[in-house]
Rosetta silent file (secondary structure, phi, psi, omega in degrees, C-alpha in Angstrom):
SEQUENCE: MEAGGETGAAPGGWQLAQMNVGTALYAMDDPRIADFVNQLDEINALAEGSPGFVWRLQSDSGNATDILVSDNPRFLVNMSVWASAEALFDYVYKSAHRTVMARRREWFERPVDMYQVLWWVPAGHRPTPREGLERLAHLERHGATPDAFTFKQKYPHPAAPPAAPQDMAPEPHCVGWE
SCORE:     score description
SCORE:     0.000 S_00000001
   1 L     0.000  125.575  154.119  127.848   86.978  112.869 S_00000001
   2 L   -68.212  170.831  158.185  131.285   86.808  110.261 S_00000001
   3 L   -62.691  146.131 -160.758  132.984   84.400  110.073 S_00000001
   4 L    34.471   25.525  179.959  135.321   83.419  113.062 S_00000001
   5 L  -102.915 -156.706  154.175  133.814   86.952  114.249 S_00000001
   6 L  -149.029  148.992 -173.101  131.315   88.161  116.756 S_00000001
   7 L  -104.681   31.114  160.084  128.692   90.186  116.664 S_00000001
   8 L   -55.459  114.263  157.685  129.258   92.034  120.174 S_00000001
   9 L  -125.450 -176.875  159.235  128.751   95.822  120.279 S_00000001
  10 L   -41.201  153.556  151.249  128.501   98.784  122.667 S_00000001
  11 L   -64.890  103.299  158.810  125.675   99.920  124.093 S_00000001
  12 L   145.249   10.519  170.248  123.086  101.587  121.721 S_00000001
  13 L    88.082   26.950 -171.871  124.398   98.863  118.903 S_00000001
  14 E  -101.320  131.125  179.401  127.648  100.537  118.074 S_00000001
  15 E  -130.100  168.890 -178.683  130.699   99.187  117.138 S_00000001
  16 E   -90.579  148.335  178.857  134.682  100.414  116.095 S_00000001
  17 E  -111.596  136.891  171.786  136.067  101.077  112.583 S_00000001
  18 E  -102.929  172.872  131.457  139.197  100.605  112.045 S_00000001
  19 E  -177.808  141.608  149.011  141.765  101.312  108.957 S_00000001
  20 E  -115.883  138.562 -168.294  145.317  101.658  108.824 S_00000001
  21 E  -120.016 -178.770 -170.269  147.314  102.566  105.837 S_00000001
  22 E  -173.982  164.357  156.298  151.052  102.470  105.390 S_00000001
  23 E  -148.432  124.561 -167.788  152.847  102.533  101.623 S_00000001
  24 L   -85.994  135.595  173.979  155.454   99.612  101.312 S_00000001
  25 L   -70.579   22.089  164.602  158.741  100.173  100.363 S_00000001
  26 L  -150.403 -176.245 -178.400  158.530   97.306   97.944 S_00000001
  27 L  -100.536  119.689 -137.861  156.272   95.499   95.810 S_00000001
  28 L   -59.578    7.552  172.518  154.513   92.831   97.453 S_00000001
  29 L   -98.032   15.145 -178.182  156.311   90.105   95.185 S_00000001
  30 L   -91.503  112.211 -154.110  159.369   91.355   96.551 S_00000001
  31 H   -43.882  -54.101 -161.759  161.767   88.970   97.942 S_00000001
  32 H   -61.100  -30.392 -172.963  162.694   92.025  100.701 S_00000001
  33 H  -101.958    6.832 -157.191  159.158   92.396  101.746 S_00000001
  34 H   -69.935  -14.146 -176.042  158.146   88.070  101.441 S_00000001
  35 H   -81.133   33.947  153.590  158.295   87.862  106.058 S_00000001
  36 H  -104.174  -51.082 -153.559  155.350   90.561  105.684 S_00000001
  37 H   -78.767  -31.033 -156.494  153.342   88.702  103.034 S_00000001
  38 L   -76.889    8.811 -151.426  154.123   85.233  104.715 S_00000001
  39 L  -118.608   17.910  176.804  153.062   86.029  107.671 S_00000001
  40 H   -72.468  -17.761 -150.930  149.863   87.282  106.803 S_00000001
  41 H   -88.852  -50.850  149.328  147.553   84.713  106.573 S_00000001
  42 H   -33.664  -73.796  176.391  148.843   84.122  110.747 S_00000001
  43 H   -28.920  -56.949 -167.201  148.496   87.647  111.271 S_00000001
  44 H   -71.246  -63.482 -179.566  144.629   87.869  109.916 S_00000001
  45 H   -59.630  -32.664 -171.228  143.544   84.407  111.902 S_00000001
  46 H   -63.988  -71.705 -178.219  144.910   85.903  115.163 S_00000001
  47 H   -11.438 -115.840 -161.538  142.533   88.554  114.097 S_00000001
  48 L   -54.444   22.522  169.277  139.452   86.998  113.725 S_00000001
  49 L  -110.373    8.802 -148.817  140.154   84.238  116.231 S_00000001
  50 L  -108.873  112.643  165.295  140.789   87.074  118.673 S_00000001
  51 L    27.617   69.608 -169.410  137.883   88.918  121.416 S_00000001
  52 L    90.973    9.673 -174.050  135.395   91.328  120.265 S_00000001
  53 E   -64.528  145.304  169.409  136.874   90.632  116.013 S_00000001
  54 E  -132.387  -32.713  164.350  133.654   91.365  113.907 S_00000001
  55 E  -160.750  165.096  134.000  134.907   91.730  110.387 S_00000001
  56 E  -153.998  176.731 -177.815  137.354   92.979  108.109 S_00000001
  57 L   -31.766  118.333  164.730  138.560   94.078  104.749 S_00000001
  58 L  -160.162  158.041 -160.791  139.844   91.270  102.456 S_00000001
  59 L  -116.377  173.378 -173.701  139.601   90.896   98.641 S_00000001
  60 L   -62.084  -37.940  160.653  139.311   87.002   97.585 S_00000001
  61 L   -31.776   -5.285 -133.381  143.036   86.352   98.287 S_00000001
  62 L    18.630   33.401 -176.840  142.189   87.015  101.396 S_00000001
  63 L  -152.221  134.488  163.474  144.159   89.716  102.968 S_00000001
  64 L   -48.812  -10.876 -177.452  143.770   93.644  101.349 S_00000001
  65 L   -69.637   -4.868  170.675  146.753   94.039   99.963 S_00000001
  66 L  -102.039  -15.037 -179.646  145.762   93.887   96.468 S_00000001
  67 L   -37.668  110.747  167.357  142.625   96.027   97.458 S_00000001
  68 L   -98.802  125.350  139.649  144.093   99.817   95.314 S_00000001
  69 L   -62.393  -33.657 -176.593  142.920  102.762   96.647 S_00000001
  70 L  -131.775 -177.865  173.515  145.269  104.851   94.622 S_00000001
  71 L   -68.139  -34.522 -121.580  147.667  105.224   91.726 S_00000001
  72 L  -110.438   99.919 -172.393  150.143  104.030   93.977 S_00000001
  73 L   -80.049   29.911  167.493  150.089   99.820   94.381 S_00000001
  74 L   -79.315  -69.478  153.869  152.280  100.188   97.036 S_00000001
  75 E   -24.597  107.502 -168.288  149.664  101.881   99.260 S_00000001
  76 E  -117.803  169.605  172.039  148.322   99.203  101.069 S_00000001
  77 E  -138.595  141.000  162.350  144.925   99.919  103.587 S_00000001
  78 E  -127.306  141.425 -146.254  143.897   97.655  106.100 S_00000001
  79 L  -155.177   86.593  153.570  140.314   98.307  107.570 S_00000001
  80 E  -101.850 -169.567 -179.271  138.279   96.141  110.278 S_00000001
  81 E  -139.048  149.443 -156.523  135.433   96.424  112.921 S_00000001
  82 E  -155.769  152.256 -174.440  135.600   95.092  116.451 S_00000001
  83 L   -69.295  -28.332 -160.312  132.754   95.130  119.275 S_00000001
  84 L  -149.610  119.529  174.737  135.068   97.465  121.598 S_00000001
  85 H   -19.461  -65.076 -170.533  138.260  100.195  121.292 S_00000001
  86 H   -64.001  -25.335  169.310  139.332   98.199  123.910 S_00000001
  87 H   -79.373  -15.593  176.957  139.213   94.429  122.160 S_00000001
  88 H   -84.059  -71.328 -176.451  141.304   96.129  119.090 S_00000001
  89 H   -29.322  -44.621  148.673  143.789   97.625  121.369 S_00000001
  90 H   -46.592   -5.031 -167.483  144.216   94.349  122.592 S_00000001
  91 H  -110.074  -54.230 -136.428  144.580   92.854  119.605 S_00000001
  92 H   -83.141  -56.122 -153.842  146.608   95.543  118.081 S_00000001
  93 L  -111.270    7.468 -160.031  149.323   96.127  121.077 S_00000001
  94 L  -127.268  -29.012  157.462  148.897   93.147  123.259 S_00000001
  95 L   -93.598 -149.852 -175.858  149.244   90.187  121.349 S_00000001
  96 L   -58.317  -19.080  179.514  151.443   88.202  118.542 S_00000001
  97 H   -42.466  -55.913  126.672  150.356   91.119  116.305 S_00000001
  98 H    21.005  -88.415 -155.064  152.822   93.006  118.066 S_00000001
  99 H   -65.160  -47.655  173.358  156.086   91.286  117.103 S_00000001
 100 H   -29.190  -69.677 -172.629  154.853   92.066  113.391 S_00000001
 101 H   -47.220  -52.067  179.663  154.005   95.798  113.830 S_00000001
 102 H   -26.198  -40.383  174.880  157.492   95.726  115.896 S_00000001
 103 L   -93.106   20.283 -159.844  159.403   95.012  112.347 S_00000001
 104 H   -69.691  -38.220  165.133  157.099   97.588  109.926 S_00000001
 105 H   -97.114   43.374  147.987  159.790   99.606  109.280 S_00000001
 106 H  -104.053   21.375  170.298  161.571   97.124  107.022 S_00000001
 107 L  -130.060   -3.433 -179.350  158.964   96.912  104.893 S_00000001
 108 L  -107.998  119.047  167.830  157.141  100.185  105.094 S_00000001
 109 L   -45.417  153.074  145.913  158.009  103.739  104.448 S_00000001
 110 L   -76.957  122.742  178.586  157.975  106.101  107.704 S_00000001
 111 L   -51.975  166.176  179.243  154.315  107.984  107.600 S_00000001
 112 L  -121.318  -25.528  170.644  154.291  111.404  107.503 S_00000001
 113 L  -136.797  148.674 -169.341  150.531  111.792  108.157 S_00000001
 114 L   -28.180  179.801 -145.210  148.172  110.135  110.432 S_00000001
 115 L  -163.227  -32.976  168.808  148.353  106.810  109.428 S_00000001
 116 E  -139.889  176.874  177.355  145.386  105.097  111.387 S_00000001
 117 E  -134.998  160.698  152.817  141.945  106.362  112.254 S_00000001
 118 E  -145.231  172.059 -162.663  139.199  104.447  114.253 S_00000001
 119 E   179.981  141.674  172.443  135.472  105.886  114.351 S_00000001
 120 E   -72.650  135.631  142.947  131.976  104.272  115.649 S_00000001
 121 E  -121.742  170.447 -162.583  129.465  102.587  113.527 S_00000001
 122 E   -69.977  156.182 -168.143  126.187  101.390  113.486 S_00000001
 123 L   -77.732  140.530 -168.180  126.540   97.461  114.635 S_00000001
 124 L   126.587  -46.287 -144.373  126.071   95.826  110.983 S_00000001
 125 L  -122.355  131.488 -171.406  127.781   98.207  108.880 S_00000001
 126 L  -110.612  111.378 -146.814  130.890   97.730  106.679 S_00000001
 127 L   -67.685  103.072  152.923  132.907  100.770  106.380 S_00000001
 128 L   -29.465  138.223  168.820  134.616  100.914  102.328 S_00000001
 129 L   -74.553   29.259 -176.108  137.696  101.980  101.953 S_00000001
 130 L   -97.552  -65.147  151.743  136.313  104.712  100.534 S_00000001
 131 L   -19.526  -85.335 -169.712  134.911  105.773  103.979 S_00000001
 132 H   -49.088  -20.054  167.582  138.025  105.038  105.768 S_00000001
 133 H   -86.067   18.153  177.103  140.000  106.970  103.793 S_00000001
 134 H  -146.374   -3.324  131.808  137.679  110.341  104.242 S_00000001
 135 H   -93.060   -9.163  151.591  138.131  109.419  108.279 S_00000001
 136 H    -9.738  -94.120  152.630  141.226  109.204  107.391 S_00000001
 137 H   -18.365  -68.099 -150.779  141.055  113.241  106.060 S_00000001
 138 H   -71.040  -61.914  167.728  139.013  114.070  108.559 S_00000001
 139 H   -42.406  -49.361 -132.657  141.635  113.207  111.553 S_00000001
 140 H   -68.602  -66.279 -169.075  144.485  114.436  109.630 S_00000001
 141 H   -60.139    3.814 -177.461  142.755  118.200  108.922 S_00000001
 142 H  -132.140    1.998 -155.442  140.402  118.849  112.434 S_00000001
 143 L    75.405 -171.297 -179.191  142.361  116.401  114.846 S_00000001
 144 L   -63.306  127.212  168.932  140.834  114.056  117.335 S_00000001
 145 L  -121.142 -141.528 -158.048  137.150  114.438  116.943 S_00000001
 146 L  -104.932  -46.317 -167.312  133.660  112.369  117.988 S_00000001
 147 L   -93.013  -17.150  159.008  133.965  111.134  113.529 S_00000001
 148 L  -165.790  132.664 -158.719  137.291  110.491  113.951 S_00000001
 149 E  -126.539 -149.988  158.281  140.002  109.733  116.617 S_00000001
 150 E  -158.453  151.225  147.146  143.086  106.916  117.651 S_00000001
 151 L    13.508  -53.596  171.997  143.801  105.235  120.718 S_00000001
 152 L   -72.627  -33.564 -153.485  145.074  108.654  122.484 S_00000001
 153 E  -135.603   80.637  178.681  142.476  110.645  122.288 S_00000001
 154 E   -91.396  164.410 -163.310  139.001  107.765  121.990 S_00000001
 155 L  -126.884  163.072  177.529  136.015  109.196  121.920 S_00000001
 156 L  -120.183  156.245 -157.391  132.864  107.286  123.421 S_00000001
 157 L   -95.194  167.448 -103.182  130.441  105.897  121.158 S_00000001
 158 L   -85.489  -22.651 -171.725  127.586  108.392  120.000 S_00000001
 159 L   -55.480  -14.797 -144.967  125.069  106.417  122.171 S_00000001
 160 L   -96.903  166.883 -175.231  127.520  106.906  125.537 S_00000001
 161 L   -85.025  114.700  167.608  126.602  109.902  127.902 S_00000001
 162 L   -42.444  129.082  160.345  128.713  112.528  126.336 S_00000001
 163 L  -170.657 -157.183 -174.190  132.616  113.218  127.276 S_00000001
 164 L   -76.301  134.201  144.097  135.816  113.898  127.383 S_00000001
 165 L     1.597  102.354 -145.335  138.239  112.001  125.204 S_00000001
 166 E  -116.423  131.135  163.537  139.820  108.765  126.936 S_00000001
 167 L   -64.613   74.814 -141.105  143.919  108.610  126.700 S_00000001
 168 L   -87.885   -7.291  118.279  143.828  105.110  125.950 S_00000001
 169 L   120.521   79.905  175.772  147.759  105.368  126.739 S_00000001
 170 L   -43.294  -56.175 -140.921  149.222  103.507  123.138 S_00000001
 171 L   -78.945   -1.503  140.911  152.737  104.355  123.928 S_00000001
 172 L   -47.528  -66.549 -158.918  154.255  101.598  126.156 S_00000001
 173 L   -87.392  -10.184  168.990  153.219   99.135  123.781 S_00000001
 174 L   -79.749  149.790 -168.277  154.199  101.060  120.394 S_00000001
 175 L  -136.974  167.626  145.403  157.278   99.654  118.373 S_00000001
 176 L   109.654  -17.436  172.091  158.449   99.521  115.131 S_00000001
 177 L  -133.322   35.735  159.253  159.408  103.832  114.090 S_00000001
 178 L   -70.005    0.000    0.000  161.565  104.485  117.257 S_00000001
């Protein structure tokens, strides 16, 4: 079990991985992004204390803003693993995390490509940033598939009977890019 997390998994031993990416408008030490940086510990603690949380990507700093995955130091990745899509959905859209999302246009460039991807992993697997970026590229190239999807088209875990993707209806909860 991860610190503060749960070992829960969907039937068949599957957990949901997620990655979201963004390009910050400013360097992390710029005062114009200080409100975002100053909330990281609180929002990360909220995630870790949320039902269904399993794991999140972090460096020795306690967050992932200093994990470089490209030549652009302002390109940030966030990754986590959850017991279910519903648990992640509740954290993202129905907790205090939503108030931070509402301000994202103040701190991040408006995305032109896909910026969030979900996929199923065997319980206990901890995805790498490279794996997440590959899933995001897959989603960008092929649209939602069982290998890379979104809350709008959530596929069942691999041990579930085949089914059409489910729309978890994130629109009423989405804020920040309007």
